[in-house]
Amino acid sequence: MVENRPFGTLLSHLVVLFGVLIVCFPVWITFVAATHDQAALLRPPIPLWPGSHFFENMETILFAGVRSSRSAPVAVMLLNSLVMAVGIAVGKIAISIIAAYAIVYFHFPLRMVFFWMIFITLMLPVEVRILPTFEVVSNLNLLNNYGGLIIPLIASATATFLFRQFFLSVPDELTEAARIDGAGPMRFFWDVLLPLSRNSIAALFVIQFIYGWNQYLWPLLITTEESYYTVVMGISRMLNVVDAAAEWNLVMATALLAMLPPVVVVIAMQRQFVRGLVETEK
Amino acid sequence: MQKRVTFDNRLLPYLLVTPQLIITIVFFIWPAGQALFQSLLREDAFGTSSEFVWFENFVRVIEDESYLNSFRVTAIFSISVTVLSLAIALVLAVMADRIVRGGTTYRTLLIWPYAVAPAVAGALWGFLFNPRIGVLAYGIESIGVNWNYFLNGDQAMLLVVFASAWSRIGYNFVFFLAGLQAIPRSLIEAAAIDGAGPARRFWTVIFPLLSPTGFFLMVVNIVFAFFETFGVIHAVTQGGPSKATEILVYKVWSDSFRGLDLGGSAAQSVILMAIVVGLTVVQFRYIERRVHY
């Protein structure tokens, strides 16, 4: 601090605390709503303090689902989201790290063509090519299965760039030493490059897990069977019928479960997360 | 771009790029090409015959009043989200930067909304502002304002802006805080010795030095508001009431899957692609400049 201003420091604390309160307020209300029964929420003003129906609500949504929207049990949706998020994160990392390895460590014709083809995907998010991509996926029989949820989303220019950037910073002496010791390209990759990339992989995993978990438009397009719904899109289906039946306590309990895994990942792996954020935006 | 020391192998590099390349071609480049191609065709309603019509679809889209409305809505929406989330994050970051102890605790407390999906954020805020049972709606009603975002377009817009801005505060906060901490303390101390108070120091020293971060965040947030907020709109307002929150991405989706207007939705896709390309170019040119800063 430049000057010692106790009053200024106090003011800073107050402003930041106020910000934290605003940011946390919606989640608090969601939590409170998830702990009451349906009747308590329909009598305004709605409660601001938790009730006693939390475990009951959780049991209902996890194993039976929300009746008014005829949804699948939320446990199934959570499993689907988990499969999708882990599949996307692992798939992206796997295919980008080998592609980046080829582009940085080998000299071959068409290298730059491939690089630019991968680069272009940065400018083609799902949102701008909705219908044709849907047609491709349906022609490949990938509707309503995990393959369709995962594979079309695992090509990633950002991940390839990140690894390319990192490989370029690895000293050439390591490669030379490996070659002198007689290591071939795959041996070098497994025994030298992969262990060195550990931090980048962890950072990328956090970012991509959240990306995969929070996918919305994509599962909405390609799943019509409830057994493949992910939890994030499941919520919106509940919202769109909720006004008729108003089981808000169950919808909010589902919302709580939908945000819990990614939030826990971000907080538990905060260092890798911040690193990943900063690096993928370079 | 490449290593001085490389491996010699004819086949291996191709094998290594193949998985990425196949997915890129099948799911990115081919569909984008299809969109480009379809945007120049007119198909009849049954998809049995198509006719090459050059730019007729684009003309039709641009002259369509509902498309222009969607453009306006998108502009208002993305500017509001960007300004609101940047302003709040900047204030919080500046305050957190002043605090010597506990800075990281605050970061933890502010960072997590990034992990909440836009659709879920929409559900949270939709519940708070629900005209019948929402806490905030109750508060607004009690001061005499008639609140119902299902009927009032401006209120619906306000709601989706809040939900989207909320989910971006943590992200912007992280970058602003990092930017602030990268400013050399000596500069701020020099300004203080010259007699500049905290406000003066902020506007003449800190703010200009933070502007590259701010510009970067502005572009990233506009991209977010344009393309990643589909979930908020779809979950909360469905583009309504009477198209008051129908952003471009939502309109492409609803025209493709509800309206079944192939040529028109393809033309819209192509326009969106042009916008992404434009924004990406801006982002990259800026990054090049940042190196010299």
XYZ file of C-alpha atoms in Angstrom:
575
model
C 0.000 0.000 0.000
C 1.231 3.438 -0.903
C -0.209 5.293 2.050
C -1.599 4.056 5.292
C -5.237 4.999 5.206
C -7.170 2.824 7.627
C -10.439 4.334 6.495
C -9.655 3.648 2.834
C -8.778 0.032 3.575
C -11.997 -0.406 5.515
C -13.947 1.078 2.627
C -12.246 -1.307 0.197
C -13.162 -4.275 2.360
C -16.757 -3.093 2.563
C -17.082 -2.600 -1.198
C -15.589 -6.000 -2.008
C -17.724 -7.683 0.641
C -20.787 -6.017 -0.806
C -19.783 -7.341 -4.234
C -19.348 -10.837 -2.815
C -22.798 -10.604 -1.236
C -24.395 -9.590 -4.528
C -22.623 -12.374 -6.355
C -23.627 -14.970 -3.758
C -27.193 -13.787 -3.197
C -28.852 -15.695 -6.085
C -27.184 -18.902 -4.958
C -28.307 -18.408 -1.368
C -31.910 -17.965 -2.483
C -31.587 -21.042 -4.678
C -30.310 -23.030 -1.739
C -33.117 -21.758 0.490
C -35.704 -22.647 -2.152
C -34.267 -26.150 -2.357
C -34.834 -26.694 1.360
C -38.564 -25.951 1.445
C -41.611 -27.792 0.281
C -43.709 -26.596 -2.588
C -46.351 -24.902 -0.471
C -43.855 -22.712 1.402
C -42.617 -21.202 -1.853
C -46.054 -20.392 -3.159
C -46.965 -18.172 -0.192
C -45.319 -14.788 -0.755
C -43.062 -13.470 0.576
C -40.917 -16.503 0.032
C -38.625 -17.536 2.886
C -35.069 -16.219 3.143
C -33.959 -18.860 5.622
C -33.497 -22.605 4.973
C -36.299 -25.018 5.775
C -36.238 -28.689 6.640
C -37.014 -30.432 3.337
C -33.552 -30.418 1.801
C -32.831 -34.146 1.873
C -36.365 -35.030 0.916
C -36.148 -32.776 -2.165
C -32.741 -34.135 -3.098
C -33.994 -37.691 -2.876
C -36.997 -36.880 -5.043
C -35.069 -35.250 -7.856
C -32.120 -37.609 -7.836
C -34.068 -40.814 -8.087
C -37.519 -39.892 -9.343
C -37.085 -36.645 -11.264
C -39.459 -33.702 -11.443
C -42.918 -35.013 -12.127
C -44.450 -31.945 -13.776
C -41.831 -31.942 -16.537
C -41.688 -35.745 -16.708
C -37.932 -35.471 -16.503
C -35.524 -38.350 -16.113
C -34.104 -38.784 -12.607
C -31.484 -36.083 -12.046
C -28.931 -38.747 -11.120
C -29.082 -39.939 -14.738
C -28.642 -36.406 -16.054
C -25.700 -35.793 -13.734
C -24.071 -38.967 -14.990
C -24.612 -37.868 -18.609
C -23.092 -34.472 -17.854
C -20.133 -36.100 -16.179
C -19.514 -38.443 -19.104
C -19.801 -35.533 -21.523
C -17.551 -33.181 -19.538
C -14.818 -35.730 -18.889
C -15.069 -37.073 -22.437
C -14.677 -33.627 -23.945
C -11.845 -32.609 -21.630
C -9.858 -35.810 -22.123
C -10.608 -36.025 -25.848
C -9.622 -32.433 -26.507
C -6.390 -32.743 -24.596
C -5.486 -36.048 -26.262
C -6.038 -35.041 -29.862
C -4.635 -31.523 -29.495
C -1.449 -32.540 -27.753
C -0.510 -35.008 -30.490
C -1.483 -32.582 -33.243
C 0.616 -29.845 -31.652
C 3.478 -32.304 -31.250
C 3.372 -33.134 -34.970
C 3.259 -29.474 -35.975
C 6.106 -28.360 -33.732
C 8.476 -31.318 -33.804
C 8.249 -32.540 -37.382
C 8.965 -30.999 -40.703
C 6.563 -32.243 -43.319
C 4.721 -30.978 -46.376
C 1.268 -29.479 -45.704
C 2.269 -28.669 -42.134
C 1.129 -25.060 -42.425
C -2.043 -26.054 -44.274
C -3.002 -28.315 -41.385
C -2.138 -25.611 -38.897
C -4.447 -23.143 -40.602
C -7.226 -25.664 -40.905
C -7.106 -26.172 -37.159
C -6.842 -22.426 -36.634
C -10.046 -21.793 -38.591
C -12.134 -23.765 -36.082
C -11.588 -20.864 -33.707
C -13.886 -18.826 -35.925
C -16.614 -21.445 -36.298
C -18.382 -21.979 -32.975
C -21.368 -24.348 -32.976
C -23.687 -21.383 -32.733
C -22.950 -20.192 -36.265
C -23.329 -23.503 -38.060
C -26.197 -25.068 -36.186
C -28.250 -26.668 -38.930
C -25.523 -28.115 -41.204
C -23.680 -29.586 -38.228
C -26.892 -31.150 -37.033
C -27.336 -32.734 -40.479
C -23.820 -34.163 -40.425
C -24.322 -35.625 -36.969
C -27.651 -37.165 -37.874
C -26.211 -38.670 -41.068
C -23.488 -40.286 -38.989
C -26.102 -41.779 -36.654
C -24.708 -39.879 -33.706
C -28.027 -38.549 -32.410
C -28.924 -39.687 -28.913
C -25.648 -41.229 -27.885
C -22.518 -40.273 -26.021
C -20.439 -40.248 -29.204
C -22.601 -37.469 -30.612
C -22.409 -35.506 -27.381
C -18.624 -35.697 -27.227
C -16.863 -36.216 -30.566
C -18.039 -33.129 -32.518
C -16.879 -30.873 -29.688
C -13.372 -32.198 -29.137
C -11.611 -30.398 -31.955
C -10.119 -27.318 -30.385
C -7.850 -24.682 -31.776
C -7.241 -23.168 -28.331
C -5.899 -26.400 -26.849
C -3.681 -27.015 -29.874
C -2.326 -23.471 -29.612
C -1.671 -23.811 -25.929
C 0.375 -26.972 -26.405
C 2.153 -25.530 -29.430
C 3.100 -22.493 -27.383
C 4.328 -24.659 -24.556
C 6.339 -27.015 -26.796
C 8.051 -24.041 -28.404
C 9.279 -23.024 -24.959
C 10.806 -26.454 -24.243
C 14.588 -26.174 -24.747
C 16.019 -27.845 -27.844
C 18.794 -29.333 -25.723
C 16.301 -31.798 -24.287
C 15.417 -33.034 -27.749
C 19.076 -33.296 -28.702
C 19.932 -35.184 -25.537
C 17.052 -37.588 -26.131
C 18.151 -38.166 -29.697
C 21.758 -38.780 -28.683
C 20.508 -41.321 -26.169
C 18.725 -43.020 -29.030
C 15.141 -42.132 -28.197
C 12.719 -42.095 -31.106
C 9.953 -39.509 -31.482
C 7.320 -41.452 -29.543
C 9.714 -42.314 -26.739
C 10.625 -38.619 -26.464
C 6.960 -37.709 -26.393
C 6.030 -40.157 -23.651
C 9.089 -39.862 -21.439
C 10.065 -36.213 -21.814
C 7.365 -34.025 -23.291
C 4.305 -35.472 -21.608
C 5.698 -35.239 -18.053
C 6.823 -31.672 -18.775
C 3.311 -30.761 -19.975
C 1.667 -31.829 -16.722
C 0.835 -28.297 -15.594
C -0.551 -27.251 -18.949
C -2.671 -30.396 -19.074
C -4.087 -29.764 -15.600
C -4.915 -26.148 -16.443
C -6.572 -27.150 -19.673
C -8.515 -29.949 -18.031
C -10.185 -27.545 -15.605
C -11.207 -25.149 -18.373
C -12.434 -27.884 -20.694
C -14.296 -29.753 -17.975
C -16.315 -26.622 -17.278
C -16.796 -26.028 -20.987
C -18.103 -29.574 -21.437
C -20.307 -29.559 -18.357
C -21.915 -26.264 -19.327
C -22.709 -27.172 -22.928
C -26.289 -26.268 -23.645
C -27.090 -25.744 -27.306
C -25.315 -28.896 -28.422
C -27.143 -31.442 -26.210
C -30.358 -29.556 -26.932
C -29.847 -30.185 -30.649
C -28.853 -33.796 -30.662
C -30.686 -35.451 -27.787
C -34.381 -36.209 -27.892
C -34.337 -39.165 -25.512
C -34.565 -38.304 -21.862
C -31.963 -40.887 -20.916
C -29.325 -38.745 -22.698
C -30.327 -35.338 -21.334
C -27.606 -33.453 -19.542
C -28.451 -31.638 -16.337
C -27.897 -28.112 -17.677
C -30.383 -28.552 -20.507
C -32.655 -30.607 -18.248
C -33.177 -27.542 -16.083
C -34.434 -25.453 -18.932
C -36.988 -28.110 -19.788
C -38.194 -27.936 -16.202
C -38.316 -24.140 -16.324
C -40.444 -24.107 -19.417
C -43.214 -26.129 -17.824
C -42.722 -24.980 -14.283
C -45.327 -22.292 -14.318
C -48.115 -24.773 -14.760
C -47.116 -26.943 -11.820
C -44.675 -24.673 -9.947
C -42.423 -27.238 -8.334
C -39.845 -24.522 -7.853
C -38.276 -26.205 -4.837
C -37.311 -29.205 -6.985
C -36.172 -27.106 -9.944
C -33.923 -25.029 -7.707
C -32.540 -28.174 -6.056
C -31.654 -29.400 -9.542
C -30.023 -26.064 -10.359
C -27.947 -26.427 -7.216
C -26.746 -29.878 -8.290
C -26.094 -28.640 -11.838
C -23.672 -25.971 -10.674
C -22.045 -27.847 -7.842
C -19.501 -30.001 -9.756
C -17.979 -27.235 -11.932
C -17.927 -24.792 -9.018
C -16.155 -27.341 -6.818
C -13.637 -27.994 -9.595
C -12.930 -24.268 -9.992
C -12.495 -23.642 -6.293
C -10.493 -26.787 -5.574
C -8.182 -26.287 -8.553
C -8.150 -22.513 -8.472
C -4.470 -22.124 -9.298
C -4.693 -24.328 -12.383
C -7.954 -22.657 -13.329
C -6.551 -19.120 -13.303
C -3.502 -20.330 -15.160
C -5.698 -22.038 -17.730
C -7.842 -18.932 -18.183
C -4.865 -16.700 -18.774
C -3.083 -19.157 -21.056
C -5.991 -20.134 -23.256
C -6.678 -16.475 -23.936
C -3.183 -15.739 -25.175
C 7.056 -21.389 -35.353
C 9.093 -24.547 -35.434
C 11.909 -26.265 -33.608
C 15.497 -26.146 -34.805
C 15.802 -29.777 -33.771
C 13.109 -31.926 -35.357
C 12.492 -35.596 -35.868
C 12.610 -37.305 -39.232
C 9.685 -39.507 -39.930
C 7.548 -39.657 -42.994
C 4.386 -41.213 -41.714
C 4.208 -40.376 -38.021
C 3.364 -36.651 -38.198
C 0.417 -37.371 -40.475
C -0.866 -40.026 -38.106
C -0.584 -37.592 -35.220
C -2.580 -34.793 -36.832
C -5.175 -37.101 -38.385
C -7.659 -37.324 -35.447
C -7.788 -33.567 -35.005
C -7.989 -33.022 -38.740
C -10.810 -35.490 -39.352
C -12.964 -33.945 -36.648
C -12.141 -30.462 -37.871
C -13.135 -31.292 -41.436
C -16.229 -33.354 -40.669
C -17.739 -31.185 -37.946
C -16.383 -27.709 -38.667
C -15.222 -27.055 -42.202
C -17.751 -29.215 -44.051
C -20.820 -27.802 -42.189
C -19.513 -24.267 -42.604
C -19.109 -24.926 -46.327
C -22.647 -26.301 -46.415
C -23.938 -23.155 -44.771
C -22.121 -21.022 -47.331
C -23.511 -23.130 -50.168
C -27.074 -23.275 -48.851
C -27.124 -19.553 -48.283
C -27.003 -19.163 -52.066
C -29.806 -21.661 -52.767
C -33.531 -21.584 -52.453
C -35.199 -24.851 -51.586
C -38.892 -25.473 -51.750
C -40.717 -26.436 -48.586
C -40.366 -30.177 -49.163
C -36.667 -30.095 -49.932
C -37.232 -31.756 -53.313
C -35.778 -29.121 -55.581
C -33.397 -26.235 -55.133
C -32.470 -23.312 -57.246
C -29.360 -21.158 -57.279
C -30.401 -17.649 -56.360
C -27.111 -15.850 -55.617
C -27.575 -13.361 -52.796
C -31.350 -13.328 -52.706
C -31.427 -14.996 -49.300
C -29.140 -12.341 -47.866
C -31.238 -9.557 -49.320
C -34.361 -11.164 -47.932
C -32.771 -11.540 -44.479
C -31.429 -8.009 -44.356
C -34.714 -6.515 -45.472
C -36.611 -8.572 -42.928
C -37.853 -6.312 -40.161
C -37.584 -9.084 -37.546
C -33.911 -9.629 -38.430
C -33.152 -5.939 -38.010
C -34.974 -6.058 -34.711
C -32.824 -8.994 -33.694
C -29.704 -7.006 -34.600
C -30.852 -4.127 -32.436
C -31.677 -6.446 -29.565
C -28.261 -8.108 -29.838
C -26.481 -4.753 -29.846
C -28.326 -3.477 -26.789
C -27.913 -6.791 -25.010
C -24.193 -7.278 -25.636
C -23.270 -3.667 -24.888
C -25.242 -3.728 -21.637
C -23.760 -7.040 -20.521
C -20.230 -5.915 -21.359
C -20.473 -2.499 -19.713
C -22.229 -3.785 -16.603
C -19.934 -6.730 -15.937
C -16.752 -4.778 -16.743
C -17.741 -1.860 -14.525
C -18.599 -4.018 -11.521
C -15.523 -6.197 -11.953
C -13.258 -3.139 -12.273
C -14.573 -1.547 -9.089
C -14.186 -4.806 -7.175
C -10.706 -5.460 -8.584
C -9.468 -1.965 -7.734
C -10.760 -2.354 -4.196
C -9.365 -5.874 -3.826
C -5.996 -4.649 -5.128
C -5.837 -2.108 -2.296
C -6.285 -4.837 0.264
C -2.975 -6.329 1.244
C -4.285 -9.280 3.198
C -7.163 -11.459 2.111
C -6.897 -10.654 -1.595
C -6.853 -14.310 -2.612
C -9.801 -15.119 -0.352
C -11.848 -12.520 -2.158
C -10.705 -13.927 -5.468
C -12.024 -17.344 -4.434
C -15.306 -15.805 -3.363
C -15.769 -13.996 -6.667
C -14.361 -16.387 -9.221
C -16.821 -19.263 -9.113
C -19.774 -17.802 -11.070
C -17.637 -18.443 -14.153
C -18.313 -22.142 -13.583
C -22.090 -21.702 -13.563
C -23.609 -22.430 -16.963
C -25.406 -19.449 -18.547
C -28.639 -21.459 -18.608
C -28.370 -22.179 -14.890
C -27.551 -18.524 -14.204
C -30.705 -17.729 -16.138
C -32.682 -20.133 -13.957
C -31.349 -18.495 -10.787
C -32.169 -14.969 -11.856
C -35.458 -16.016 -13.395
C -36.430 -17.380 -10.000
C -35.383 -14.182 -8.179
C -37.425 -12.087 -10.583
C -40.352 -14.451 -11.021
C -43.414 -12.190 -10.920
C -45.348 -14.491 -8.639
C -42.823 -15.834 -6.159
C -39.474 -14.098 -6.779
C -37.838 -12.280 -3.869
C -36.626 -9.352 -5.955
C -39.889 -9.153 -7.870
C -41.655 -8.926 -4.520
C -39.361 -6.054 -3.515
C -39.951 -4.235 -6.802
C -43.715 -4.679 -6.559
C -43.661 -3.319 -3.030
C -42.268 0.007 -4.246
C -45.133 0.248 -6.684
C -43.641 -0.918 -9.985
C -45.658 -3.398 -11.953
C -43.144 -6.185 -12.562
C -43.806 -8.993 -15.018
C -41.023 -10.010 -17.339
C -43.277 -12.465 -19.132
C -45.212 -9.515 -20.533
C -42.831 -6.558 -20.463
C -40.021 -6.655 -23.036
C -37.756 -4.144 -21.273
C -38.001 -6.042 -18.020
C -37.203 -9.310 -19.794
C -34.131 -7.656 -21.319
C -33.067 -6.366 -17.903
C -33.359 -9.869 -16.508
C -31.238 -11.598 -19.177
C -28.659 -8.795 -18.944
C -28.377 -9.283 -15.178
C -28.071 -13.053 -15.482
C -25.406 -12.833 -18.196
C -23.406 -10.051 -16.556
C -23.479 -11.907 -13.252
C -21.848 -14.961 -14.763
C -19.020 -12.836 -16.217
C -18.052 -10.801 -13.150
C -15.640 -13.421 -11.798
C -13.848 -13.837 -15.118
C -13.374 -10.094 -15.603
C -12.341 -9.701 -11.982
C -9.512 -12.249 -12.388
C -8.096 -10.452 -15.419
C -8.459 -6.966 -13.954
C -6.820 -8.025 -10.705
C -3.925 -9.633 -12.605
C -3.600 -6.461 -14.693
C -3.589 -4.251 -11.601
C -0.994 -6.350 -9.853
C 1.255 -6.122 -12.907
C 1.408 -2.317 -12.643
C 4.783 -1.354 -11.101
C 4.283 -0.078 -7.558
C 7.024 2.499 -8.137
C 4.835 4.371 -10.633
C 2.002 4.647 -8.150
C 4.378 5.655 -5.378
C 5.933 8.333 -7.589
C 2.477 9.743 -8.277
C 1.728 9.693 -4.551
C 4.958 11.536 -3.743
C 4.006 14.163 -6.304
C 0.871 14.656 -4.281
C -1.731 12.821 -6.324
C -4.590 11.400 -4.238
C -6.115 7.973 -4.778
C -8.699 9.179 -7.319
C -6.156 11.155 -9.322
C -3.721 8.227 -9.236
C -6.437 5.949 -10.539
C -7.403 8.089 -13.507
C -3.944 9.283 -14.552
C -1.772 6.245 -13.812
C -3.703 3.058 -13.154
C -6.539 3.413 -15.636
C -4.351 4.108 -18.719
C -2.025 1.241 -17.817
C -5.006 -1.038 -17.392
C -6.572 -0.122 -20.710
C -5.003 -3.025 -22.689
C -6.605 -5.467 -20.239
C -9.858 -3.562 -20.477
C -9.859 -3.652 -24.252
C -9.090 -7.342 -24.328
C -11.910 -8.045 -21.870
C -14.268 -5.906 -23.901
C -13.756 -8.037 -27.010
C -13.989 -11.306 -25.082
C -17.183 -10.180 -23.348
C -18.805 -9.082 -26.575
C -18.016 -12.487 -28.069
C -19.535 -14.077 -24.972
C -22.681 -11.957 -25.171
C -23.089 -12.674 -28.876
C -22.595 -16.409 -28.898
C -22.558 -17.985 -25.481
C -25.711 -16.536 -24.010
C -28.049 -18.726 -26.024
C -28.648 -20.731 -22.843
C -29.862 -17.720 -20.865
C -32.286 -16.634 -23.561
C -33.569 -20.095 -24.330
C -34.050 -21.088 -20.705
C -35.584 -17.855 -19.430
C -37.390 -15.810 -22.072
C -37.453 -17.940 -25.245
C -36.680 -14.737 -27.145
C -39.887 -13.138 -25.951
C -42.041 -11.406 -25.013
C -42.795 -10.593 -28.661
C -39.140 -10.960 -29.726
C -37.853 -8.377 -27.234
C -34.916 -10.621 -26.282
C -34.433 -12.472 -29.556
C -30.676 -12.237 -30.071
C -29.132 -13.297 -33.388
C -27.984 -16.716 -32.236
C -31.410 -17.484 -30.849
C -33.032 -16.402 -34.091
C -30.798 -18.670 -36.197
C -31.759 -21.569 -33.999
C -35.480 -20.877 -34.033
C -35.562 -20.188 -37.784
C -33.708 -23.438 -38.479
C -35.637 -25.757 -36.202
C -39.005 -24.110 -35.962
C -39.304 -22.042 -39.116
C -37.490 -24.569 -41.339
C -36.302 -21.735 -43.556
C -33.110 -23.332 -44.887
C -31.785 -20.615 -47.165
C -32.636 -17.864 -44.715
C -31.062 -19.569 -41.714
C -27.970 -20.437 -43.752
C -27.652 -16.776 -44.746
C -27.962 -15.810 -41.081
C -25.262 -18.351 -40.195
C -22.939 -16.828 -42.772
C -23.527 -13.333 -41.379
C -22.731 -14.637 -37.895
C -19.547 -16.257 -39.178
C -18.492 -12.928 -40.660
C -19.049 -11.307 -37.257
C -16.937 -13.939 -35.479
C -14.155 -13.553 -38.037
C -14.254 -9.778 -37.571
C -14.108 -10.028 -33.789
C -11.296 -12.602 -33.929
C -9.245 -10.358 -36.203
C -9.719 -7.427 -33.813
C -8.666 -9.633 -30.913
C -5.531 -10.862 -32.663
C -4.432 -7.456 -33.915
C -4.784 -6.182 -30.411
C -2.676 -9.032 -29.011
C 0.083 -8.203 -31.480
C 0.014 -4.641 -30.277
C 0.037 -5.632 -26.641
C 3.508 -7.108 -27.146
C 4.846 -3.639 -27.946
C 2.992 -1.938 -25.165
